[in-house]
mmCIF file of C-alpha atoms in Angstrom:
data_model
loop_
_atom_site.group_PDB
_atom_site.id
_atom_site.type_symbol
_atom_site.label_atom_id
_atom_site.label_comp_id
_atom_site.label_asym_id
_atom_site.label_seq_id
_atom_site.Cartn_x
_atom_site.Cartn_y
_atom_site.Cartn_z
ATOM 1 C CA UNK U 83 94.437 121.103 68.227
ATOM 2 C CA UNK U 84 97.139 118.779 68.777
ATOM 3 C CA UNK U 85 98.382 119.995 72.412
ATOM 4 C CA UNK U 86 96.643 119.064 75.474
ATOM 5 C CA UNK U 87 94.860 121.679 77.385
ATOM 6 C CA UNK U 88 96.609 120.931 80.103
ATOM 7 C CA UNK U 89 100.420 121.117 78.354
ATOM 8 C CA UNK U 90 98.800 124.518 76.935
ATOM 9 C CA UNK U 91 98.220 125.923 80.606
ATOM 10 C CA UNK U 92 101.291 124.369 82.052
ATOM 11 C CA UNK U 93 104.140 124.494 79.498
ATOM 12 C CA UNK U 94 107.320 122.920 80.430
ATOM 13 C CA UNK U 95 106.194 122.065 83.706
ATOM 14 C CA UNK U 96 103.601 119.573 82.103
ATOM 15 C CA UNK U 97 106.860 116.912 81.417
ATOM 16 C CA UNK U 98 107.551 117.169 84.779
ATOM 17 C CA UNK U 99 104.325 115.266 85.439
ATOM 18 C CA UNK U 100 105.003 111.177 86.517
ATOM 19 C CA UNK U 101 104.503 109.664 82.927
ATOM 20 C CA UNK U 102 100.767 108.086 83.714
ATOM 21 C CA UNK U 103 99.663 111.432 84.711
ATOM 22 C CA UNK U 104 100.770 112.957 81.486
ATOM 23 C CA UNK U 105 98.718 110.084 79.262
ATOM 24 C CA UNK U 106 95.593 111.046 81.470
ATOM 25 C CA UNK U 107 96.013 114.579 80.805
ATOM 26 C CA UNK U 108 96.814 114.207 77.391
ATOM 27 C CA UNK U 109 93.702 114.050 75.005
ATOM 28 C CA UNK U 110 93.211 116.019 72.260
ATOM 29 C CA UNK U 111 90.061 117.020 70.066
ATOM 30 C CA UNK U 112 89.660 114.270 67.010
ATOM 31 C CA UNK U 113 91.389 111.632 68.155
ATOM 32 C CA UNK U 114 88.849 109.440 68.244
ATOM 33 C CA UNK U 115 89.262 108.052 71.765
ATOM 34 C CA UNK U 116 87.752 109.015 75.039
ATOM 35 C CA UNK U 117 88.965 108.088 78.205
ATOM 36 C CA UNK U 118 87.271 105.644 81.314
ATOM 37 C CA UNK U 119 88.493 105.520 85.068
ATOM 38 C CA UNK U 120 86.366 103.112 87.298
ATOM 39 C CA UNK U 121 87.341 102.787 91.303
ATOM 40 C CA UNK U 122 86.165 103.420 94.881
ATOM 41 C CA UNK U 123 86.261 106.160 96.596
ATOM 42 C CA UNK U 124 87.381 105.714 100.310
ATOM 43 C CA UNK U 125 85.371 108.705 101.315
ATOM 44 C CA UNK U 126 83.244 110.799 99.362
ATOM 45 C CA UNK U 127 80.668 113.723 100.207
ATOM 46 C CA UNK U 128 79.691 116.248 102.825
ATOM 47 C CA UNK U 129 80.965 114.964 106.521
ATOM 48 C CA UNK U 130 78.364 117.605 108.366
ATOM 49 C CA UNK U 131 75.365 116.679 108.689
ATOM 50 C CA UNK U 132 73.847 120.276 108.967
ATOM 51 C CA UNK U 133 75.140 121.185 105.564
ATOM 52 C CA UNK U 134 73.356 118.392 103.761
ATOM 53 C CA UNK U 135 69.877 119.524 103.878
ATOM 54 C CA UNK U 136 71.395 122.832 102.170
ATOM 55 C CA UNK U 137 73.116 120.540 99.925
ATOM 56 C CA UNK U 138 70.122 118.853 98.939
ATOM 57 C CA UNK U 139 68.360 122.460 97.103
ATOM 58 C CA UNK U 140 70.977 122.467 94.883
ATOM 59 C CA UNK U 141 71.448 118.336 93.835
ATOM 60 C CA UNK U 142 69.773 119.760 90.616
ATOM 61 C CA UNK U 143 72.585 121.368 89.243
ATOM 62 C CA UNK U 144 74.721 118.055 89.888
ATOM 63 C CA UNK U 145 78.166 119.732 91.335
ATOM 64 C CA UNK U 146 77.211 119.213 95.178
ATOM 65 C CA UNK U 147 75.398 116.503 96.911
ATOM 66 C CA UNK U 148 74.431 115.911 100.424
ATOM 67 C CA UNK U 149 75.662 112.426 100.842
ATOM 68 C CA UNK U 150 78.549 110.869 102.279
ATOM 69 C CA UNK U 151 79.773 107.606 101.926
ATOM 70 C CA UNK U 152 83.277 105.503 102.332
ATOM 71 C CA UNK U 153 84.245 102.700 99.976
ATOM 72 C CA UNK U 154 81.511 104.220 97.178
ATOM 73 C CA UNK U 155 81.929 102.783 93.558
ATOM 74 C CA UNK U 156 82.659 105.683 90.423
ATOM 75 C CA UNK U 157 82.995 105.889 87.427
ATOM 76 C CA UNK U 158 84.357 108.353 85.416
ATOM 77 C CA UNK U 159 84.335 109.406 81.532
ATOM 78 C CA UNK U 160 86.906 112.062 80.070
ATOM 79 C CA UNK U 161 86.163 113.667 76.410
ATOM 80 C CA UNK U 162 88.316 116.459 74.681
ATOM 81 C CA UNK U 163 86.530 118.119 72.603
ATOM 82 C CA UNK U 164 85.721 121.684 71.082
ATOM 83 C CA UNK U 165 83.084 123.449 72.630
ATOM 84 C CA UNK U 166 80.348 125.157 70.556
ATOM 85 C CA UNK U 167 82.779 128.594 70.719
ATOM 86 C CA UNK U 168 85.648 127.062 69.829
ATOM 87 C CA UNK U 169 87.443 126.470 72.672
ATOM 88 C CA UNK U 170 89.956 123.279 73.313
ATOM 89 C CA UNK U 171 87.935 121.653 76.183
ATOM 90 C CA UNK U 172 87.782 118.478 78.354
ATOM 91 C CA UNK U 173 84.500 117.758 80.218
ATOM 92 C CA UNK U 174 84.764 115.408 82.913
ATOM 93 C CA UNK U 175 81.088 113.031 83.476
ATOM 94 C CA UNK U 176 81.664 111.686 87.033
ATOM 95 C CA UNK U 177 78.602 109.063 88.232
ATOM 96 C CA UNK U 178 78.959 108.283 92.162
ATOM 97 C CA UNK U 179 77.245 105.285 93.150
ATOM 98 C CA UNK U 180 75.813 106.035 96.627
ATOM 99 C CA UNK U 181 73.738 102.546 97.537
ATOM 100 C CA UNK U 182 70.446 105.223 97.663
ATOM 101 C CA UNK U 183 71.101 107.073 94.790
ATOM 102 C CA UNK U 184 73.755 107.755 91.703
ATOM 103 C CA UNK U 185 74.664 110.979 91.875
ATOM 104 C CA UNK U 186 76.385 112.800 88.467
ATOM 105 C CA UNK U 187 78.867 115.211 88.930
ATOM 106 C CA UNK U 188 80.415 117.178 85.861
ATOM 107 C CA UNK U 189 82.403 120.007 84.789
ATOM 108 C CA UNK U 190 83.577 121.261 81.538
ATOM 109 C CA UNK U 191 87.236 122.785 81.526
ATOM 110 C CA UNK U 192 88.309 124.983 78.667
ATOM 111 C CA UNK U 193 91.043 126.259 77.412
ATOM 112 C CA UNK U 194 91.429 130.154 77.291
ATOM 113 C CA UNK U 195 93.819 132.793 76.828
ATOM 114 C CA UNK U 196 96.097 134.462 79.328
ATOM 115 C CA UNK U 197 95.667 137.367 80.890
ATOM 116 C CA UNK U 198 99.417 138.304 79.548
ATOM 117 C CA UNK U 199 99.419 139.185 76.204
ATOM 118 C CA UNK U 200 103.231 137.898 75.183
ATOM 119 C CA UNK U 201 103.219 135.677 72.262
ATOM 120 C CA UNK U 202 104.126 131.948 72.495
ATOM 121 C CA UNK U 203 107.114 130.553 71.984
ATOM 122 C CA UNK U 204 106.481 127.041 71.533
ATOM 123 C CA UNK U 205 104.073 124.316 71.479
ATOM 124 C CA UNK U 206 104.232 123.481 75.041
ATOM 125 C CA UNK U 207 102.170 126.725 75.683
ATOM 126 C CA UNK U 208 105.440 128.479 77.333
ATOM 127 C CA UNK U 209 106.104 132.581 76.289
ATOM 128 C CA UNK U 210 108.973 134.398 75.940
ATOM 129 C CA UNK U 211 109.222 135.035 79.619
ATOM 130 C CA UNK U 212 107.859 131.595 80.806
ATOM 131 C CA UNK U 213 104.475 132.730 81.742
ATOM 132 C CA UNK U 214 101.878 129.895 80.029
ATOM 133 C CA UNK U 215 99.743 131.943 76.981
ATOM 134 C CA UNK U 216 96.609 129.730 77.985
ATOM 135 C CA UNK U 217 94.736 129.198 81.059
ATOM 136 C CA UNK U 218 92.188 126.920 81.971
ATOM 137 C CA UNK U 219 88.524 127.683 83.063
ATOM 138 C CA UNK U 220 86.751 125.911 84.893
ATOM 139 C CA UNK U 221 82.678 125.576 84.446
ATOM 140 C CA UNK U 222 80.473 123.588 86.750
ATOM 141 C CA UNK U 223 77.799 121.277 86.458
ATOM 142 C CA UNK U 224 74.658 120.662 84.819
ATOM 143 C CA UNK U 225 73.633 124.220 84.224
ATOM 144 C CA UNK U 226 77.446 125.145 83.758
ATOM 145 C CA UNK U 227 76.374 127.980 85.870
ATOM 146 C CA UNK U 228 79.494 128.295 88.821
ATOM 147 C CA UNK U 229 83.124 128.949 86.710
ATOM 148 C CA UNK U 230 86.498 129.211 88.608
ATOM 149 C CA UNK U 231 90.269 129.665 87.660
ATOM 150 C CA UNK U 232 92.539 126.746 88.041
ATOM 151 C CA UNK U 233 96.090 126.963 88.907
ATOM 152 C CA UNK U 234 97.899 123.806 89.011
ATOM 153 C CA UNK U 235 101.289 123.062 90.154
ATOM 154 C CA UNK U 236 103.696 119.856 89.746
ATOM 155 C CA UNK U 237 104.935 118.495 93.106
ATOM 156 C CA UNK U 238 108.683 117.313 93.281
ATOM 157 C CA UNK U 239 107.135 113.468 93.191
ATOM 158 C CA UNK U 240 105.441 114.740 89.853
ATOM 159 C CA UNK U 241 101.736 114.577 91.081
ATOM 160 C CA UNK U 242 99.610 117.380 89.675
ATOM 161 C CA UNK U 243 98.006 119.837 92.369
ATOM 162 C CA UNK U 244 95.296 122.162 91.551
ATOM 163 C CA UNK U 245 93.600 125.138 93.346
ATOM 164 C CA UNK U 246 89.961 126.335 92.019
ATOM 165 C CA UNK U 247 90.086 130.394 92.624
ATOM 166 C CA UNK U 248 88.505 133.467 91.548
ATOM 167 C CA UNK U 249 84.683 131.602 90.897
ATOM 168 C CA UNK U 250 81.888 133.184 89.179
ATOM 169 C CA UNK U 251 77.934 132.957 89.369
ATOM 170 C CA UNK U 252 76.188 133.028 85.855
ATOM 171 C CA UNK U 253 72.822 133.713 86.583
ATOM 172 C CA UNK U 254 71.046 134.964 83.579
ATOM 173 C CA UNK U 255 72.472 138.123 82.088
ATOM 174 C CA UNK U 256 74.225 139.205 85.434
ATOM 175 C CA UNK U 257 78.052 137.518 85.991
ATOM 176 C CA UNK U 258 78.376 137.731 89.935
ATOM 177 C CA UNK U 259 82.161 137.357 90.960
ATOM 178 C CA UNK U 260 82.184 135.906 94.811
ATOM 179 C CA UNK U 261 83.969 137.425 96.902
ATOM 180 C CA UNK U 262 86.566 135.738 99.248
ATOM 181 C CA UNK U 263 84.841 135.580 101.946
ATOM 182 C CA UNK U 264 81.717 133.619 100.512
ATOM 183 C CA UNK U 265 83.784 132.150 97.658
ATOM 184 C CA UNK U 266 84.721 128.242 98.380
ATOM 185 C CA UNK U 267 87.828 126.902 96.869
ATOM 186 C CA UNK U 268 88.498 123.149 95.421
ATOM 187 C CA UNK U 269 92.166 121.776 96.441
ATOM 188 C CA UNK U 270 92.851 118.646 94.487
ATOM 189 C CA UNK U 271 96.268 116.061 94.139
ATOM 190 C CA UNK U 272 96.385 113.497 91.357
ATOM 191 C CA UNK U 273 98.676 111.097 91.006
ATOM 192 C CA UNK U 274 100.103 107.307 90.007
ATOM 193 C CA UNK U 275 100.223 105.002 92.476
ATOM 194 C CA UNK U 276 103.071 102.723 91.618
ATOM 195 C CA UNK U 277 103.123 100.447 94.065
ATOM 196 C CA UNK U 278 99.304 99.277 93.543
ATOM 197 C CA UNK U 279 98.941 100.174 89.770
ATOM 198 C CA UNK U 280 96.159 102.655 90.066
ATOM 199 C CA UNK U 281 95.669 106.675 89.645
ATOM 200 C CA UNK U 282 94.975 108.114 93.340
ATOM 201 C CA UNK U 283 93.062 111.209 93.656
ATOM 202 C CA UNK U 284 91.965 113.419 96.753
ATOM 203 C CA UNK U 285 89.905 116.286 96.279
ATOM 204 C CA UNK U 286 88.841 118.794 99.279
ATOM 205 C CA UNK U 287 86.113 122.172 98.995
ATOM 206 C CA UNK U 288 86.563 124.378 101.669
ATOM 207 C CA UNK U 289 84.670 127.395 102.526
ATOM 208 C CA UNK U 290 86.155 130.028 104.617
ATOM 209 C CA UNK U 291 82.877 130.612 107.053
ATOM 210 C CA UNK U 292 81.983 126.678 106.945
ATOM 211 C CA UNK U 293 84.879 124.657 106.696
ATOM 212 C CA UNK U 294 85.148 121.439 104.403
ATOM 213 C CA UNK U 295 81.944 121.410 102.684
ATOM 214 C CA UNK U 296 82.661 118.322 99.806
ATOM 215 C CA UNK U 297 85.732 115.417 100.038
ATOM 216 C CA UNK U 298 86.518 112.959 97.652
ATOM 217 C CA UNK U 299 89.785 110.735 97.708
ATOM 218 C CA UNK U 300 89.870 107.159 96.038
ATOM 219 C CA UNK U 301 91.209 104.927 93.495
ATOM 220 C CA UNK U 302 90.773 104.407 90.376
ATOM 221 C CA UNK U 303 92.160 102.651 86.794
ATOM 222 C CA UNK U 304 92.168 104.384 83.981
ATOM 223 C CA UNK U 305 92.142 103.109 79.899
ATOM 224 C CA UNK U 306 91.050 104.586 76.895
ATOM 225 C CA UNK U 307 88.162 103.146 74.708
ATOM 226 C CA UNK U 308 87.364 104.532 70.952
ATOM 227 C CA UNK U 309 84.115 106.360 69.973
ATOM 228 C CA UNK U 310 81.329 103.828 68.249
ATOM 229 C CA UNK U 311 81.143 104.013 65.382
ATOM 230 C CA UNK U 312 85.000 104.709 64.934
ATOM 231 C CA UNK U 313 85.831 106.799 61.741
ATOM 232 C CA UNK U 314 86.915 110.297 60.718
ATOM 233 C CA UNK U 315 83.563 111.658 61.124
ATOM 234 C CA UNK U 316 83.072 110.532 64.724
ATOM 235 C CA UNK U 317 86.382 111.625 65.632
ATOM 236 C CA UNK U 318 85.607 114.841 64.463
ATOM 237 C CA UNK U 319 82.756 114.985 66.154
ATOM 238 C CA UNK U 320 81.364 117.374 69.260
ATOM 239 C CA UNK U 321 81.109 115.955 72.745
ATOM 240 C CA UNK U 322 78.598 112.791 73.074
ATOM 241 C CA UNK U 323 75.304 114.131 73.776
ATOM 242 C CA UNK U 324 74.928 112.843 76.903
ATOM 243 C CA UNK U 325 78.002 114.296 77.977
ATOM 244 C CA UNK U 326 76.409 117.193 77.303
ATOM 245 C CA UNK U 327 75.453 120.030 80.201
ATOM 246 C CA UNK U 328 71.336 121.440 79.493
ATOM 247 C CA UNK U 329 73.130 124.785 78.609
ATOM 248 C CA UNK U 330 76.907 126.080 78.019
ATOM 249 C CA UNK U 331 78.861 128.911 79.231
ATOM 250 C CA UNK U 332 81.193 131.601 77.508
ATOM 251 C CA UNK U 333 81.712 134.103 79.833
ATOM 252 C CA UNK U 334 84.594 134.266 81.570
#
């Protein structure tokens, strides 16, 4: 798998990115390198204080919290990688360094066919009639048990927008699609900063009968580092195991 997930779901539109946002989006299965952003957020977590309590039942599954801090250290560690059914994927290990506790926050995203069945045309993911053959799915947290759609979009500046939709509950056998009005969608901007030399993010979940429930936006730099011990057979290798959710998810 030589093609970013990304540049699968995307196509063309993926070299409209700025050029720093392409390199972060751009790993690949076996090559051997992983990738490491470290930064502040300016504001991170749940602003209502009535939420948090609810917040706090399900700090298990590490994809909410109920803090909320401003100028909180993070770190973050990307990993492409196949996951055990085959699927291009890139999990994302976020740890949030509230001064009380260090909160993990990870997802999993994975590359999966369209729901359009025309054949590709190209390597950049692009069919005959410009509809991407691949989307991505998104699968949350520890338990990998919340899923949603991503649709991303390239702003005229070239920063890359995405909008979570259509989630799913995995519990056990049963798949629960939410419905809109209990569903809670993730609206996120990444981009490169030229001016201070650093990625920017902002990141905003917003449920229709609550409001904002989670905010991130910070800073961050970005470089790539090589698995230890480098070599064909680590390259090759699945996902670090503590990367690693307690269970994964193939349903779509």
């Amino acid at each position: 798998m030589s093609t970013p997930i990304y540049e699968l779901a995307m196509g063309s539109d993926f070299r409209r990115l700025q050029p720093e946002l392409q390199d972060y989006f751009s790993l690949v299965p076996g090559s051997g390198v992983f990738g490491i952003g470290e930064g502040v957020f300016e504001v991170v977590g749940c602003r209502q204080r009535w939420l948090r309590p609810l917040l706090a039942l399900t700090s298990g599954e590490q994809a909410f919290f109920p803090e909320y801090g401003e100028d909180v250290p993070f770190r973050i560690e990307n990993h492409a990688h196949l996951d055990p059914f085959g699927r291009s994927s890139l999990t994302a290990r976020r740890e949030i360094f509230f001064p009380s506790s260090t909160r993990l926050f990870h997802d999993t995203t994975s590359a999966v066919p369209s729901r359009t069945s025309a054949p590709r045309s190209g390597p950049s993911g692009d069919t005959a009639n410009g509809v991407p053959a691949t989307r991505l799915v998104d699968y949350v947290g520890r338990y990998r048990r919340l899923s949603t759609d991503l649709d991303l979009s390239v702003t005229p500046e070239g920063r890359l927008r995405g909008v979570s939709r259509a989630s799913r509950l995995f519990l056990g056998p049963l798949r629960l699609p939410l419905p809109a009005i209990l569903d809670a969608r993730a609206y996120a901007e990444q981009w490169w900063d030229a001016h201070a030399g650093e990625h920017r993010i902002q990141v905003k979940v917003i449920q229709p009968q609550i409001g904002l429930v989670l905010v991130y936006a910070g800073r961050f730099s970005y470089r790539l580092a090589p698995y230890v011990p480098a070599g064909p057979a680590v390259s090759l290798a699945p996902l670090p195991r503590y990367a690693e959710p307690e269970r994964w998810e193939r349903r779509l």
